[in-house]
Every structure is written in structure tokens, then in C-alpha cells.
Amino acid sequence: MLHSYMQGLAIGFSLIIAIGAQNAFILKQGLKKQYVFWLCAICAASDSILILLGVLGFSQLVESHPEIVNGAKYLGATFLTVYGAQHFLQAFKTSSSLAPSEKNETKLLKLVLICLALTWLNPHVYLDTVVLIGSISTKFESTAVYFAIGAITASWVFFFVLGFGARYLLPLFQSAKAWKVLDLIIGVVMWGIAISLLL
């Protein structure tokens, strides 16, 4: 039981820790201190649902109906291209008022929609959670639920540590240049993922 939980925890962390669309988004919102709790909760809850679906056997459904992933692939690539372009535009703005306290606060609904799109339109999320974790869970048979709980725990811990821990990086983001660099990095990450989806 504990072994299954720890295996799920380890695999969950290994999959989620790589820089991705969700992580870059949460990092920036954490730096801006905008609705961090709700956005972290949405990412973690979404992962939890997908992990449970994978463990419950939906990985076979996804594998037998590749059009599900293909649909998400093209929608996701389009969204990431537009979202990445927005960050590139922000990076090249001439305005110097980029300190976190001076940034205009984005409405919660808009951020929630972006967060949901970054999660549910990203095929990598399905492959990591539903397919990969779902497939690995079959090795644990009667203790698969504890494996799932471990993977889910990793998701919740990671997103909340990233979101609320970002504020400790604020001293690095007191200049406009640092925010421009962050926007450039996020733009590159978004476009990189979009290209990888289409290749």
C-alpha cells in the first residue's frame, strides 16, 4: 500500500516537474500574486481527474480513439501559438512599469479559461496522466488506487509550491528587464510545445 503510494508520488513528480505550459503559467501568476490559489487548484484538480480516469481504464479508450488526442493536438497548438505570441508582444513593449505591484490585474474568469485551455487542450497532459500513469497503474492491481493517490498528491504539492513559492523570486523581478526575459521564456516554451504537437 505505502509502496504503491510512494511509486505514484515519484512518478507524478517526475512527469510534472518538467517545464511546460501549465508550469510557466502558474509561475507567472505566482509572481504577479493573482488568484494563485484558484489557478493552482484548477491545475491540480484537472490532473486529479485525468489520473483517476487513467487508473480506471480510460487509457484504453484514448489509445483506441486517437482522434481524441488529435483533436486536442490541433486546438492546443493553435491556442499555444496565440498565447505564446501574446507573451512575445508583452516582452517587446516599451513600457517600463512592469513591477508586479504595477501590473494591471487580469479578471479571474479570463485566467481560469486560460488555465483550463492550457490543461485540457494539451495532448501531453492526456499522454502523461491518462495513458502513461493509467498504464503503469495496471502493475499494482489491488493497490492501484494508492498509486493514483500518490500521483495526485504530487500534482497538488507541485502546483501549490510553484504558485506560492514564486513570490520568493520577486527580488529578481523588480526590474522591467526581468519581466521581459520571463515573457520571452514563456513565449519560447509555448511555441516549442506547439511545434512539438504538430511534428
C-alpha positions as a Markdown table, in Angstrom:
| # | Residue | x | y | z |
|---|---|---|---|---|
| 1 | Met | 0.0 | 0.0 | 0.0 |
| 2 | Leu | 2.7 | 2.5 | 1.1 |
| 3 | His | 5.0 | 1.2 | -1.7 |
| 4 | Ser | 2.3 | 1.9 | -4.3 |
| 5 | Tyr | 1.6 | 5.4 | -2.9 |
| 6 | Met | 5.3 | 6.2 | -3.0 |
| 7 | Gln | 5.7 | 4.9 | -6.5 |
| 8 | Gly | 2.8 | 7.1 | -7.6 |
| 9 | Leu | 4.2 | 10.1 | -5.9 |
| 10 | Ala | 7.6 | 9.6 | -7.5 |
| 11 | Ile | 6.2 | 9.1 | -11.0 |
| 12 | Gly | 3.8 | 12.0 | -10.5 |
| 13 | Phe | 6.7 | 14.4 | -9.6 |
| 14 | Ser | 8.9 | 13.1 | -12.4 |
| 15 | Leu | 6.2 | 13.8 | -15.0 |
| 16 | Ile | 5.1 | 17.2 | -13.7 |
| 17 | Ile | 8.4 | 18.8 | -12.9 |
| 18 | Ala | 9.4 | 19.4 | -16.5 |
| 19 | Ile | 8.9 | 23.0 | -17.8 |
| 20 | Gly | 5.5 | 23.0 | -19.5 |
| 21 | Ala | 2.6 | 25.3 | -20.4 |
| 22 | Gln | 0.8 | 24.9 | -17.1 |
| 23 | Asn | 4.0 | 25.4 | -15.0 |
| 24 | Ala | 5.0 | 28.5 | -16.9 |
| 25 | Phe | 1.5 | 30.0 | -16.5 |
| 26 | Ile | 1.4 | 29.2 | -12.7 |
| 27 | Leu | 4.9 | 30.6 | -12.2 |
| 28 | Lys | 4.0 | 33.9 | -13.8 |
| 29 | Gln | 0.7 | 34.2 | -11.9 |
| 30 | Gly | 2.5 | 33.4 | -8.7 |
| 31 | Leu | 5.0 | 36.2 | -9.4 |
| 32 | Lys | 2.1 | 38.6 | -10.0 |
| 33 | Lys | 0.2 | 37.2 | -7.0 |
| 34 | Gln | -3.0 | 37.0 | -9.0 |
| 35 | Tyr | -5.6 | 34.3 | -7.9 |
| 36 | Val | -2.8 | 31.9 | -7.2 |
| 37 | Phe | -4.9 | 29.5 | -5.0 |
| 38 | Trp | -7.7 | 29.1 | -7.6 |
| 39 | Leu | -5.4 | 28.6 | -10.5 |
| 40 | Cys | -3.2 | 26.1 | -8.7 |
| 41 | Ala | -6.4 | 24.3 | -7.5 |
| 42 | Ile | -7.7 | 24.1 | -11.1 |
| 43 | Cys | -4.5 | 22.6 | -12.5 |
| 44 | Ala | -4.2 | 20.1 | -9.6 |
| 45 | Ala | -7.9 | 19.2 | -9.8 |
| 46 | Ser | -7.7 | 18.7 | -13.6 |
| 47 | Asp | -4.7 | 16.4 | -13.2 |
| 48 | Ser | -6.5 | 14.5 | -10.5 |
| 49 | Ile | -9.5 | 13.9 | -12.7 |
| 50 | Leu | -7.3 | 12.7 | -15.6 |
| 51 | Ile | -5.2 | 10.5 | -13.4 |
| 52 | Leu | -8.3 | 8.8 | -12.0 |
| 53 | Leu | -9.6 | 8.3 | -15.5 |
| 54 | Gly | -6.3 | 6.7 | -16.5 |
| 55 | Val | -6.3 | 4.4 | -13.5 |
| 56 | Leu | -10.0 | 3.5 | -14.0 |
| 57 | Gly | -9.1 | 2.2 | -17.5 |
| 58 | Phe | -9.8 | 5.1 | -19.7 |
| 59 | Ser | -6.3 | 4.9 | -21.1 |
| 60 | Gln | -7.5 | 2.1 | -23.4 |
| 61 | Leu | -10.3 | 4.4 | -24.6 |
| 62 | Val | -7.8 | 7.1 | -25.5 |
| 63 | Glu | -5.5 | 4.6 | -27.2 |
| 64 | Ser | -8.3 | 3.1 | -29.2 |
| 65 | His | -9.7 | 6.5 | -30.3 |
| 66 | Pro | -6.7 | 8.6 | -31.3 |
| 67 | Glu | -8.9 | 11.2 | -32.7 |
| 68 | Ile | -9.5 | 12.4 | -29.2 |
| 69 | Val | -5.8 | 13.3 | -28.8 |
| 70 | Asn | -5.5 | 14.5 | -32.4 |
| 71 | Gly | -8.4 | 17.0 | -31.8 |
| 72 | Ala | -6.7 | 18.3 | -28.7 |
| 73 | Lys | -3.4 | 18.4 | -30.6 |
| 74 | Tyr | -4.5 | 20.9 | -33.2 |
| 75 | Leu | -6.6 | 23.0 | -30.9 |
| 76 | Gly | -3.8 | 23.0 | -28.4 |
| 77 | Ala | -1.2 | 24.0 | -31.0 |
| 78 | Thr | -3.4 | 26.9 | -32.2 |
| 79 | Phe | -4.0 | 28.2 | -28.7 |
| 80 | Leu | -0.4 | 27.9 | -27.6 |
| 81 | Thr | 0.8 | 29.7 | -30.7 |
| 82 | Val | -1.6 | 32.7 | -30.0 |
| 83 | Tyr | -0.8 | 32.6 | -26.3 |
| 84 | Gly | 3.0 | 32.5 | -27.0 |
| 85 | Ala | 2.7 | 35.4 | -29.4 |
| 86 | Gln | 1.0 | 37.5 | -26.7 |
| 87 | His | 4.0 | 36.9 | -24.4 |
| 88 | Phe | 6.4 | 37.9 | -27.1 |
| 89 | Leu | 4.4 | 41.1 | -27.7 |
| 90 | Gln | 4.5 | 41.8 | -23.9 |
| 91 | Ala | 8.2 | 41.2 | -23.9 |
| 92 | Phe | 8.8 | 43.8 | -26.6 |
| 93 | Lys | 6.6 | 46.5 | -25.2 |
| 94 | Thr | 8.4 | 49.7 | -24.4 |
| 95 | Ser | 6.6 | 50.3 | -21.1 |
| 96 | Ser | 8.8 | 50.1 | -18.1 |
| 97 | Ser | 6.1 | 49.8 | -15.5 |
| 98 | Leu | 6.4 | 46.0 | -15.2 |
| 99 | Ala | 6.8 | 45.7 | -11.5 |
| 100 | Pro | 4.4 | 43.1 | -10.1 |
| 101 | Ser | 2.6 | 45.8 | -8.0 |
| 102 | Glu | 2.0 | 47.9 | -11.0 |
| 103 | Lys | 0.7 | 45.3 | -13.4 |
| 104 | Asn | -3.0 | 45.5 | -14.3 |
| 105 | Glu | -4.9 | 42.7 | -12.6 |
| 106 | Thr | -6.5 | 40.3 | -15.1 |
| 107 | Lys | -10.0 | 39.2 | -14.4 |
| 108 | Leu | -10.4 | 35.8 | -12.7 |
| 109 | Leu | -12.7 | 34.4 | -15.4 |
| 110 | Lys | -10.1 | 35.1 | -18.2 |
| 111 | Leu | -7.3 | 33.5 | -16.2 |
| 112 | Val | -9.5 | 30.4 | -15.4 |
| 113 | Leu | -10.3 | 30.0 | -19.1 |
| 114 | Ile | -6.6 | 30.3 | -20.0 |
| 115 | Cys | -5.7 | 27.8 | -17.3 |
| 116 | Leu | -8.3 | 25.3 | -18.4 |
| 117 | Ala | -7.2 | 25.6 | -22.1 |
| 118 | Leu | -3.5 | 25.1 | -21.1 |
| 119 | Thr | -4.6 | 21.9 | -19.4 |
| 120 | Trp | -7.4 | 20.3 | -21.4 |
| 121 | Leu | -6.2 | 21.3 | -24.9 |
| 122 | Asn | -2.7 | 19.9 | -24.3 |
| 123 | Pro | -2.3 | 16.3 | -25.6 |
| 124 | His | 0.8 | 15.9 | -23.5 |
| 125 | Val | -1.4 | 16.1 | -20.4 |
| 126 | Tyr | -3.5 | 13.2 | -21.6 |
| 127 | Leu | -0.5 | 11.1 | -22.6 |
| 128 | Asp | 1.2 | 11.7 | -19.2 |
| 129 | Thr | -1.8 | 11.3 | -17.0 |
| 130 | Val | -4.4 | 9.1 | -18.7 |
| 131 | Val | -2.2 | 6.9 | -20.8 |
| 132 | Leu | 1.2 | 6.7 | -19.0 |
| 133 | Ile | 0.0 | 6.8 | -15.4 |
| 134 | Gly | -3.0 | 4.7 | -16.3 |
| 135 | Ser | -0.8 | 2.0 | -18.0 |
| 136 | Ile | 1.7 | 2.0 | -15.1 |
| 137 | Ser | -1.1 | 1.6 | -12.5 |
| 138 | Thr | -2.1 | -1.8 | -14.0 |
| 139 | Lys | 1.1 | -3.2 | -12.5 |
| 140 | Phe | -0.2 | -2.5 | -9.0 |
| 141 | Glu | -3.6 | -4.3 | -9.4 |
| 142 | Ser | -5.3 | -4.2 | -6.0 |
| 143 | Thr | -3.3 | -1.2 | -4.8 |
| 144 | Ala | -3.7 | 0.9 | -7.9 |
| 145 | Val | -5.9 | 3.4 | -6.0 |
| 146 | Tyr | -3.0 | 4.1 | -3.7 |
| 147 | Phe | -0.7 | 4.6 | -6.7 |
| 148 | Ala | -3.3 | 7.1 | -8.1 |
| 149 | Ile | -3.4 | 8.9 | -4.8 |
| 150 | Gly | 0.3 | 9.2 | -4.8 |
| 151 | Ala | 0.4 | 10.7 | -8.3 |
| 152 | Ile | -2.4 | 13.1 | -7.4 |
| 153 | Thr | -0.6 | 14.2 | -4.2 |
| 154 | Ala | 2.4 | 15.0 | -6.4 |
| 155 | Ser | 0.3 | 17.2 | -8.6 |
| 156 | Trp | -1.3 | 19.2 | -5.7 |
| 157 | Val | 2.0 | 19.6 | -3.9 |
| 158 | Phe | 3.9 | 20.7 | -7.0 |
| 159 | Phe | 1.4 | 23.3 | -8.2 |
| 160 | Phe | 0.9 | 24.9 | -4.8 |
| 161 | Val | 4.6 | 25.0 | -4.1 |
| 162 | Leu | 5.3 | 26.5 | -7.5 |
| 163 | Gly | 2.4 | 29.0 | -7.3 |
| 164 | Phe | 3.1 | 30.3 | -3.7 |
| 165 | Gly | 6.8 | 29.7 | -3.8 |
| 166 | Ala | 7.2 | 32.0 | -6.9 |
| 167 | Arg | 6.9 | 35.1 | -4.6 |
| 168 | Tyr | 10.3 | 34.3 | -3.2 |
| 169 | Leu | 11.7 | 35.0 | -6.7 |
| 170 | Leu | 10.2 | 38.5 | -6.6 |
| 171 | Pro | 13.5 | 40.2 | -5.8 |
| 172 | Leu | 14.8 | 39.0 | -9.2 |
| 173 | Phe | 11.7 | 40.6 | -10.9 |
| 174 | Gln | 12.0 | 44.2 | -9.6 |
| 175 | Ser | 13.2 | 45.4 | -13.0 |
| 176 | Ala | 11.3 | 45.6 | -16.3 |
| 177 | Lys | 14.1 | 43.6 | -18.0 |
| 178 | Ala | 13.5 | 40.6 | -15.8 |
| 179 | Trp | 9.8 | 40.6 | -16.7 |
| 180 | Lys | 10.7 | 40.9 | -20.4 |
| 181 | Val | 13.0 | 37.9 | -20.1 |
| 182 | Leu | 10.3 | 35.9 | -18.4 |
| 183 | Asp | 7.8 | 36.7 | -21.1 |
| 184 | Leu | 10.3 | 35.7 | -23.7 |
| 185 | Ile | 11.0 | 32.4 | -22.0 |
| 186 | Ile | 7.3 | 31.7 | -21.7 |
| 187 | Gly | 6.7 | 32.6 | -25.3 |
| 188 | Val | 9.5 | 30.2 | -26.3 |
| 189 | Val | 8.1 | 27.4 | -24.1 |
| 190 | Met | 4.6 | 27.9 | -25.6 |
| 191 | Trp | 5.8 | 27.9 | -29.2 |
| 192 | Gly | 8.1 | 25.0 | -28.5 |
| 193 | Ile | 5.2 | 22.9 | -27.2 |
| 194 | Ala | 3.0 | 24.0 | -30.1 |
| 195 | Ile | 5.7 | 22.9 | -32.7 |
| 196 | Ser | 6.2 | 19.6 | -30.9 |
| 197 | Leu | 2.5 | 18.9 | -31.1 |
| 198 | Leu | 2.5 | 19.3 | -34.9 |
| 199 | Leu | 5.6 | 17.3 | -35.6 |
